[in-house]
């Protein structure tokens, strides 16, 4: 993509209402725009990052047998009454339609997915199943001060699994624990992320969070460096301030962001919808459920909180909007042609390149923008590099740049 054609521009300053680092950097760089508190537009650059995160999640959910669907965001009140959450869920957006009809905007989808799968699963032969979607969720969050970490409208991957017994759920749950790790590894935040015990502090528990350590976090967790796990603040008292696994009391208190949450639901949602199956003996049994959430937009904000410096964002390779930021400092038409040719060669080879071809921007401006945008590899073409048959290459994460012979560079990428 040619930067000269991008409709967004970088900004020196954005709304002071945005206090979080993720919103400041993402808005200054032109990845997102704020409509109002907790509600953001994904701009061309931001949408590329979000799509990459969602595609990583999609691939990992497919790998553990998940079947993707897209459920409605507009829900009938009855389904939420059935589970008691019409009144119990304080963040639920409720609205009135024509007549006396009332609706909810989907804050979660147990109320839709449970009756949905019930229409197709009758016997033990129809189980297990795992169904997921990647979709926009709505929650009337009281505090929306953390940029895209806490949206009132935000992206969520929500997976629901359906089993004939607890052992089958337990087995699937442990596969999901690993699938989630693969997601965070590929998103570049594995190192900072801890499997966190939300209650009880043992592995047999019914709920776990994935918490990424950063000062921007709204949650407090207690990390056990021996087990490489953490305990949520809400339960720490129950465990006598000790790790539930090794009983270590030397726990590290840190701030963290909940980037994922997995639950063993049991019959909590199958019961209100009378979702049962017939077993081998033709006896009716309750369906056992699990649910597994990740917020792709929150993951995007978390990556920025973890990977930035005072100049801007430093995207991990797999989620970066582009692989190469090609910067042309060329002035003469011959040199500009050379830069254009290099851009064409790279894009023809399938490499994602943002090409700073802006004729009227100064070098310093281009470098500052490049640092802010955070594309992993910067490649500079100028009269000097062309004369020497080289390009200047600088990883975003390093202070050093080097001159690489053009033939060597092309051999590596094309
Ligand atoms: P929190 O405790 O942070 O409010 P939650 O426990 O209510 O989150 P879940 O219902 O478990 O969230 O949702 C699954 C995942 O969706 C979370 O782990 C998080 O990654 C993401 N998520 C939840 N709420 C938001 C939000 N308001 N904005 C962005 N992502 C969110
Ligand atoms: Mg949660």
Coordinates of C-alpha atoms and ligand atoms in Angstrom, one line a residue:
X1 CA 0.0 0.0 0.0
X2 CA 1.2 3.4 -0.9
X3 CA 1.3 5.7 2.1
X4 CA 0.6 8.7 -0.1
X5 CA -2.9 7.2 -0.8
X6 CA -3.7 6.3 2.8
X7 CA -6.7 8.4 3.9
X8 CA -5.5 8.6 7.5
X9 CA -2.5 10.5 8.7
X10 CA -0.4 10.4 11.9
X11 CA -1.2 13.0 14.5
X12 CA 1.0 14.7 17.0
X13 CA -1.8 14.9 19.6
X14 CA -5.1 13.2 20.2
X15 CA -8.0 13.8 22.6
X16 CA -6.8 14.3 26.2
X17 CA -9.7 12.2 27.3
X18 CA -7.6 9.2 26.2
X19 CA -5.3 8.5 29.0
X20 CA -4.2 5.0 28.1
X21 CA -1.0 4.3 26.1
X22 CA -2.8 1.9 23.7
X23 CA -5.4 4.5 22.7
X24 CA -2.9 7.3 22.5
X25 CA -0.5 5.4 20.3
X26 CA -3.2 3.7 18.2
X27 CA -5.0 7.0 17.6
X28 CA -1.8 9.0 16.9
X29 CA -0.6 6.4 14.4
X30 CA -4.0 6.2 12.7
X31 CA -5.0 2.6 13.6
X32 CA -8.2 3.5 15.4
X33 CA -10.5 6.5 15.7
X34 CA -12.6 7.3 18.8
X35 CA -16.4 7.8 18.2
X36 CA -17.1 8.2 22.0
X37 CA -15.8 6.7 25.2
X38 CA -15.3 2.9 24.7
X39 CA -16.4 2.9 21.0
X40 CA -13.8 3.0 18.2
X41 CA -13.6 2.8 14.4
X42 CA -11.0 0.4 13.1
X43 CA -9.1 2.4 10.4
X44 CA -7.3 0.7 7.5
X45 CA -4.1 0.0 9.4
X46 CA -5.9 -1.1 12.6
X47 CA -8.2 -3.3 10.7
X48 CA -5.2 -5.2 9.2
X49 CA -3.9 -5.9 12.7
X50 CA -7.3 -6.9 14.1
X51 CA -7.8 -9.2 11.1
X52 CA -4.5 -10.9 11.7
X53 CA -5.2 -11.5 15.4
X54 CA -8.7 -12.8 14.5
X55 CA -7.2 -15.1 11.8
X56 CA -4.7 -16.5 14.3
X57 CA -7.5 -17.2 16.7
X58 CA -9.6 -18.7 13.9
X59 CA -6.8 -21.0 12.8
X60 CA -6.2 -22.2 16.4
X61 CA -9.9 -22.8 17.1
X62 CA -10.3 -24.7 13.8
X63 CA -7.3 -26.8 14.8
X64 CA -9.2 -28.0 17.9
X65 CA -12.3 -28.8 15.9
X66 CA -14.2 -25.6 16.4
X67 CA -16.9 -24.9 13.8
X68 CA -17.3 -21.2 12.9
X69 CA -20.7 -19.6 12.8
X70 CA -22.0 -16.0 13.0
X71 CA -24.8 -15.4 15.4
X72 CA -27.0 -12.3 15.6
X73 CA -26.1 -9.4 17.8
X74 CA -29.8 -8.6 18.4
X75 CA -31.4 -11.0 20.8
X76 CA -35.0 -11.5 22.0
X77 CA -35.6 -10.8 25.6
X78 CA -37.1 -14.2 26.3
X79 CA -33.8 -16.0 25.9
X80 CA -32.2 -13.8 28.5
X81 CA -35.2 -14.2 30.8
X82 CA -34.8 -18.0 30.5
X83 CA -31.3 -17.9 32.1
X84 CA -32.1 -15.1 34.6
X85 CA -29.5 -12.8 33.0
X86 CA -32.0 -10.2 31.7
X87 CA -32.0 -8.8 35.2
X88 CA -28.7 -10.3 36.6
X89 CA -26.2 -9.0 34.0
X90 CA -25.7 -5.3 34.8
X91 CA -23.8 -4.5 31.6
X92 CA -26.5 -5.8 29.2
X93 CA -27.7 -3.2 26.7
X94 CA -31.5 -3.4 26.4
X95 CA -33.6 -1.7 23.8
X96 CA -37.2 -1.4 22.6
X97 CA -38.4 -2.4 19.2
X98 CA -41.8 -1.8 17.6
X99 CA -44.8 -2.8 19.6
X100 CA -43.9 -3.8 23.1
X101 CA -41.0 -5.9 22.0
X102 CA -37.8 -5.7 24.0
X103 CA -34.3 -6.9 22.9
X104 CA -30.8 -7.2 24.2
X105 CA -27.6 -6.5 22.3
X106 CA -25.4 -9.6 22.6
X107 CA -23.0 -9.2 25.6
X108 CA -22.3 -13.0 25.3
X109 CA -24.0 -15.8 23.4
X110 CA -24.9 -18.6 25.7
X111 CA -28.5 -17.6 25.3
X112 CA -28.3 -18.0 21.5
X113 CA -25.9 -20.9 21.0
X114 CA -27.5 -23.3 23.5
X115 CA -31.0 -23.4 21.8
X116 CA -29.1 -23.3 18.4
X117 CA -27.1 -26.5 19.0
X118 CA -30.1 -28.1 20.7
X119 CA -31.9 -28.1 17.4
X120 CA -29.3 -30.5 16.0
X121 CA -27.9 -32.6 18.8
X122 CA -30.3 -35.3 20.2
X123 CA -28.2 -38.4 21.0
X124 CA -24.7 -39.1 22.4
X125 CA -23.7 -39.8 18.8
X126 CA -24.2 -36.0 18.0
X127 CA -21.7 -35.0 20.8
X128 CA -19.2 -33.5 21.4
X129 CA -19.5 -30.3 19.4
X130 CA -17.6 -27.0 19.5
X131 CA -19.1 -23.9 17.9
X132 CA -17.5 -20.5 17.8
X133 CA -17.8 -17.1 16.3
X134 CA -15.7 -13.9 16.1
X135 CA -18.1 -11.0 16.5
X136 CA -18.9 -7.6 17.9
X137 CA -20.2 -7.6 21.5
X138 CA -21.9 -4.9 23.4
X139 CA -21.5 -4.2 27.1
X140 CA -22.5 -1.1 29.0
X141 CA -19.2 -0.8 30.8
X142 CA -19.1 1.7 33.6
X143 CA -15.5 2.6 33.3
X144 CA -14.3 2.9 29.7
X145 CA -11.0 4.6 30.2
X146 CA -8.6 2.0 29.0
X147 CA -8.9 2.6 25.3
X148 CA -9.6 -0.5 23.3
X149 CA -8.8 -2.7 26.3
X150 CA -12.4 -2.1 27.6
X151 CA -14.8 -1.2 24.9
X152 CA -18.6 -0.7 25.1
X153 CA -18.6 -2.3 21.7
X154 CA -15.7 -4.7 21.1
X155 CA -14.6 -7.8 19.4
X156 CA -14.9 -11.2 20.9
X157 CA -14.2 -14.8 19.9
X158 CA -16.6 -16.9 21.9
X159 CA -16.4 -20.7 21.6
X160 CA -19.0 -23.0 23.3
X161 CA -18.5 -26.8 23.6
X162 CA -21.1 -29.4 24.3
X163 CA -20.3 -32.8 25.9
X164 CA -22.0 -36.0 27.0
X165 CA -20.1 -36.0 30.3
X166 CA -17.7 -34.2 32.5
X167 CA -14.7 -36.3 31.6
X168 CA -15.2 -35.4 27.9
X169 CA -15.4 -31.7 28.8
X170 CA -12.3 -31.9 31.0
X171 CA -10.4 -33.5 28.1
X172 CA -11.5 -30.8 25.7
X173 CA -10.8 -28.0 28.2
X174 CA -7.2 -29.1 28.5
X175 CA -6.9 -29.0 24.7
X176 CA -8.2 -25.4 24.8
X177 CA -5.7 -24.4 27.4
X178 CA -3.0 -25.3 24.9
X179 CA -4.9 -23.7 21.9
X180 CA -5.0 -20.5 23.9
X181 CA -1.3 -20.6 24.5
X182 CA -0.6 -21.0 20.8
X183 CA -2.8 -17.8 20.2
X184 CA -0.8 -15.7 22.7
X185 CA 2.5 -17.1 21.4
X186 CA 1.7 -16.1 17.9
X187 CA 0.4 -12.7 19.1
X188 CA 3.7 -12.0 20.8
X189 CA 2.5 -11.8 24.4
X190 CA 3.2 -15.4 25.6
X191 CA 6.1 -14.3 27.7
X192 CA 4.1 -11.8 29.7
X193 CA 0.9 -14.0 30.1
X194 CA 0.0 -16.3 33.0
X195 CA -2.7 -18.9 33.3
X196 CA -4.5 -17.5 36.3
X197 CA -6.7 -19.4 38.7
X198 CA -9.9 -17.5 39.2
X199 CA -11.0 -19.5 42.1
X200 CA -9.6 -22.3 44.3
X201 CA -6.1 -22.2 42.9
X202 CA -6.0 -25.7 41.5
X203 CA -6.0 -27.1 38.0
X204 CA -9.4 -28.9 38.4
X205 CA -11.1 -25.6 38.8
X206 CA -14.0 -24.6 36.6
X207 CA -12.6 -21.3 35.4
X208 CA -9.2 -19.9 34.3
X209 CA -8.1 -16.5 33.0
X210 CA -5.2 -15.7 30.8
X211 CA -3.7 -12.5 32.3
X212 CA -1.0 -10.4 30.6
X213 CA 1.3 -8.5 32.9
X214 CA 1.5 -4.8 32.2
X215 CA 1.0 -1.6 34.2
X216 CA -2.0 -0.8 32.1
X217 CA -3.8 -3.7 33.7
X218 CA -7.0 -3.3 35.6
X219 CA -6.6 -6.6 37.5
X220 CA -4.2 -7.5 40.3
X221 CA -2.7 -11.0 40.1
X222 CA -0.3 -12.9 42.2
X223 CA 2.4 -14.7 40.2
X224 CA 4.1 -17.8 41.4
X225 CA 7.5 -17.8 39.7
X226 CA 8.0 -21.4 40.6
X227 CA 4.9 -22.7 38.9
X228 CA 4.7 -20.0 36.3
X229 CA 1.0 -19.5 37.1
X230 CA -0.9 -16.8 38.8
X231 CA -3.9 -16.4 41.2
X232 CA -6.5 -13.7 40.8
X233 CA -6.9 -11.1 43.6
X234 CA -10.4 -12.3 44.3
X235 CA -9.2 -15.6 45.6
X236 CA -5.9 -15.0 47.0
X237 CA -7.4 -14.8 50.5
X238 CA -9.0 -18.3 50.1
X239 CA -5.6 -19.7 49.4
X240 CA -3.9 -18.2 52.5
X241 CA -1.8 -16.1 50.2
X242 CA -0.1 -19.2 48.8
X243 CA 0.2 -20.8 45.4
X244 CA -2.5 -23.4 45.2
X245 CA -0.1 -25.8 43.5
X246 CA 3.3 -25.6 45.3
X247 CA 2.1 -23.7 48.5
X248 CA 4.8 -21.1 47.8
X249 CA 3.9 -17.9 49.7
X250 CA 6.5 -15.7 47.9
X251 CA 4.0 -14.4 45.3
X252 CA 4.6 -11.4 43.1
X253 CA 1.7 -8.9 43.0
X254 CA 1.4 -7.3 39.5
X255 CA -1.1 -5.5 37.4
X256 CA -2.5 -7.5 34.4
X257 CA -5.0 -7.5 31.6
X258 CA -7.4 -10.4 31.2
X259 CA -6.9 -11.4 27.6
X260 CA -8.9 -14.6 27.8
X261 CA -11.2 -16.6 30.0
X262 CA -12.3 -20.2 29.9
X263 CA -15.1 -21.8 31.9
X264 CA -16.5 -25.2 32.6
X265 CA -20.2 -24.3 32.6
X266 CA -21.6 -27.7 33.4
X267 CA -25.4 -27.5 33.0
X268 CA -25.7 -23.8 33.9
X269 CA -27.1 -23.0 30.4
X270 CA -28.2 -26.4 29.1
X271 CA -30.6 -26.7 32.1
X272 CA -32.7 -23.6 31.5
X273 CA -33.1 -24.5 27.8
X274 CA -33.8 -28.2 28.6
X275 CA -30.9 -29.3 26.4
X276 CA -30.6 -33.0 27.0
X277 CA -29.4 -36.0 24.9
X278 CA -30.2 -39.7 25.0
X279 CA -27.4 -41.9 26.0
X280 CA -26.5 -45.5 25.0
X281 CA -29.2 -46.8 27.2
X282 CA -31.8 -44.5 25.7
X283 CA -31.9 -42.4 28.9
X284 CA -32.1 -38.7 28.8
X285 CA -29.0 -36.9 30.2
X286 CA -28.1 -33.2 30.6
X287 CA -25.6 -31.8 28.1
X288 CA -22.4 -30.5 29.8
X289 CA -21.0 -27.2 28.4
X290 CA -17.8 -25.2 28.3
X291 CA -17.2 -21.7 27.1
X292 CA -14.0 -20.0 25.9
X293 CA -13.6 -16.3 25.3
X294 CA -10.9 -14.1 23.9
X295 CA -11.2 -10.4 23.0
X296 CA -9.3 -9.7 19.8
X297 CA -9.6 -5.9 20.1
X298 CA -8.4 -6.2 23.8
X299 CA -5.5 -8.4 22.6
X300 CA -4.6 -5.7 20.1
X301 CA -4.5 -3.0 22.8
X302 CA -2.6 -5.4 25.1
X303 CA 0.1 -5.9 22.4
X304 CA 0.6 -2.1 22.2
X305 CA 0.8 -1.8 26.0
X306 CA 3.5 -4.5 26.1
X307 CA 5.4 -3.7 22.9
X308 CA 6.1 0.0 22.6
X309 CA 8.8 2.6 23.3
X310 CA 8.7 6.4 23.6
X311 CA 8.7 6.7 19.8
X312 CA 5.7 4.4 19.1
X313 CA 4.5 0.9 18.6
X314 CA 6.7 -2.2 18.0
X315 CA 4.4 -4.8 16.4
X316 CA 5.3 -8.5 16.8
X317 CA 5.8 -10.0 13.3
X318 CA 2.7 -12.1 13.0
X319 CA 0.2 -9.3 13.9
X320 CA 2.0 -6.4 12.2
X321 CA -0.1 -4.5 9.6
X322 CA 2.8 -4.9 7.1
X323 CA 6.0 -6.8 7.1
X324 CA 8.2 -4.1 5.6
X325 CA 8.0 -0.3 5.7
X326 CA 9.7 0.7 2.5
X327 CA 10.7 4.4 2.8
X328 CA 11.8 6.3 -0.2
X329 CA 14.0 9.3 0.2
X330 CA 14.5 9.5 -3.6
X331 CA 14.3 12.9 -5.3
X332 CA 15.3 12.3 -9.0
X333 CA 12.9 10.6 -11.3
X334 CA 15.5 7.9 -12.0
X335 CA 15.8 7.1 -8.3
X336 CA 12.0 7.3 -7.7
X337 CA 11.6 4.7 -10.5
X338 CA 14.1 2.4 -8.8
X339 CA 12.2 2.7 -5.5
X340 CA 8.9 2.0 -7.3
X341 CA 10.4 -1.1 -8.9
X342 CA 11.6 -2.4 -5.6
X343 CA 8.1 -1.9 -4.2
X344 CA 6.6 -3.8 -7.1
X345 CA 9.1 -6.6 -6.8
X346 CA 8.3 -7.1 -3.1
X347 CA 4.5 -6.9 -3.5
X348 CA 4.6 -9.2 -6.5
X349 CA 6.4 -11.7 -4.3
X350 CA 3.5 -11.5 -1.9
X351 CA 5.2 -9.4 0.8
X352 CA 3.1 -6.9 2.7
X353 CA 4.7 -3.6 2.2
X354 CA 3.7 -0.1 3.3
X355 CA 5.5 2.2 0.9
X356 CA 6.2 5.7 2.1
X357 CA 6.3 7.3 -1.4
X358 CA 5.2 10.7 -0.1
X359 CA 7.1 13.2 -2.3
X360 CA 6.7 16.2 0.0
X361 CA 7.5 14.6 3.5
X362 CA 10.9 15.2 5.0
X363 CA 13.2 12.3 5.9
X364 CA 12.8 13.1 9.7
X365 CA 9.1 13.1 9.4
X366 CA 9.1 9.8 7.5
X367 CA 11.3 8.2 10.2
X368 CA 9.2 9.5 13.1
X369 CA 6.0 8.2 11.4
X370 CA 7.7 4.9 10.8
X371 CA 8.7 4.5 14.5
X372 CA 5.1 5.4 15.5
X373 CA 3.5 2.9 13.1
X374 CA 5.8 0.1 14.3
X375 CA 6.2 -2.1 11.3
X376 CA 8.9 -4.7 12.1
X377 CA 11.4 -3.9 9.3
X378 CA 12.2 -0.5 7.9
X379 CA 13.9 -0.5 4.5
X380 CA 15.2 2.8 3.2
X381 CA 15.9 3.6 -0.5
X382 CA 17.8 6.9 -1.2
X383 CA 20.2 8.3 -3.8
X384 CA 23.0 7.1 -1.5
X385 CA 21.8 3.5 -1.2
X386 CA 21.0 3.3 -5.0
X387 CA 24.5 4.6 -5.9
X388 CA 26.0 1.8 -3.7
X389 CA 23.5 -0.9 -4.9
X390 CA 22.3 -1.4 -1.4
X391 CA 19.3 -0.7 0.8
X392 CA 19.4 0.4 4.4
X393 CA 17.7 -2.0 6.7
X394 CA 16.6 -1.4 10.3
X395 CA 14.4 -3.6 12.5
X396 CA 11.9 -1.5 14.5
X397 CA 13.1 -3.2 17.7
X398 CA 16.8 -2.3 17.2
X399 CA 18.7 1.0 17.2
X400 CA 21.1 -0.2 14.5
X401 CA 20.7 0.0 10.8
X402 CA 22.8 -1.7 8.2
X403 CA 23.5 -1.4 4.5
X404 CA 22.5 -4.6 2.7
X405 CA 23.4 -5.3 -0.9
X406 CA 20.2 -5.1 -3.0
X407 CA 20.8 -8.5 -4.5
X408 CA 21.2 -10.1 -1.1
X409 CA 18.0 -8.3 0.2
X410 CA 16.0 -9.4 -2.9
X411 CA 17.3 -13.0 -2.6
X412 CA 16.0 -13.0 1.0
X413 CA 12.5 -11.7 0.3
X414 CA 11.7 -12.2 -3.4
Ligands
LIG1 P1 -13.6 -8.1 32.5 O1 -13.5 -8.9 33.8 O2 -12.3 -7.6 32.0 O3 -14.7 -7.2 32.4 P2 -15.1 -10.4 31.6 O4 -14.6 -11.4 32.6 O5 -16.4 -9.8 31.8 O6 -13.9 -9.2 31.4 P3 -15.6 -12.3 29.6 O7 -17.1 -12.3 29.7 O8 -14.9 -13.5 30.2 O9 -15.0 -11.0 30.1 O10 -15.2 -12.1 28.1 C1 -14.2 -12.9 27.4 C2 -13.1 -12.1 26.9 O11 -13.6 -10.9 26.2 C3 -12.3 -11.4 28.0 O12 -11.3 -12.3 28.5 C4 -11.6 -10.3 27.3 O13 -10.5 -10.7 26.6 C5 -12.7 -9.8 26.3 N1 -13.5 -8.7 26.9 C6 -14.4 -8.7 27.9 N2 -14.9 -7.5 28.1 C7 -14.3 -6.7 27.2 C8 -14.5 -5.3 26.9 N3 -15.3 -4.5 27.5 N4 -13.7 -4.8 25.9 C9 -12.8 -5.5 25.2 N5 -12.7 -6.9 25.4 C10 -13.4 -7.4 26.4
LIG2 MG1 -13.7 -12.9 32.3

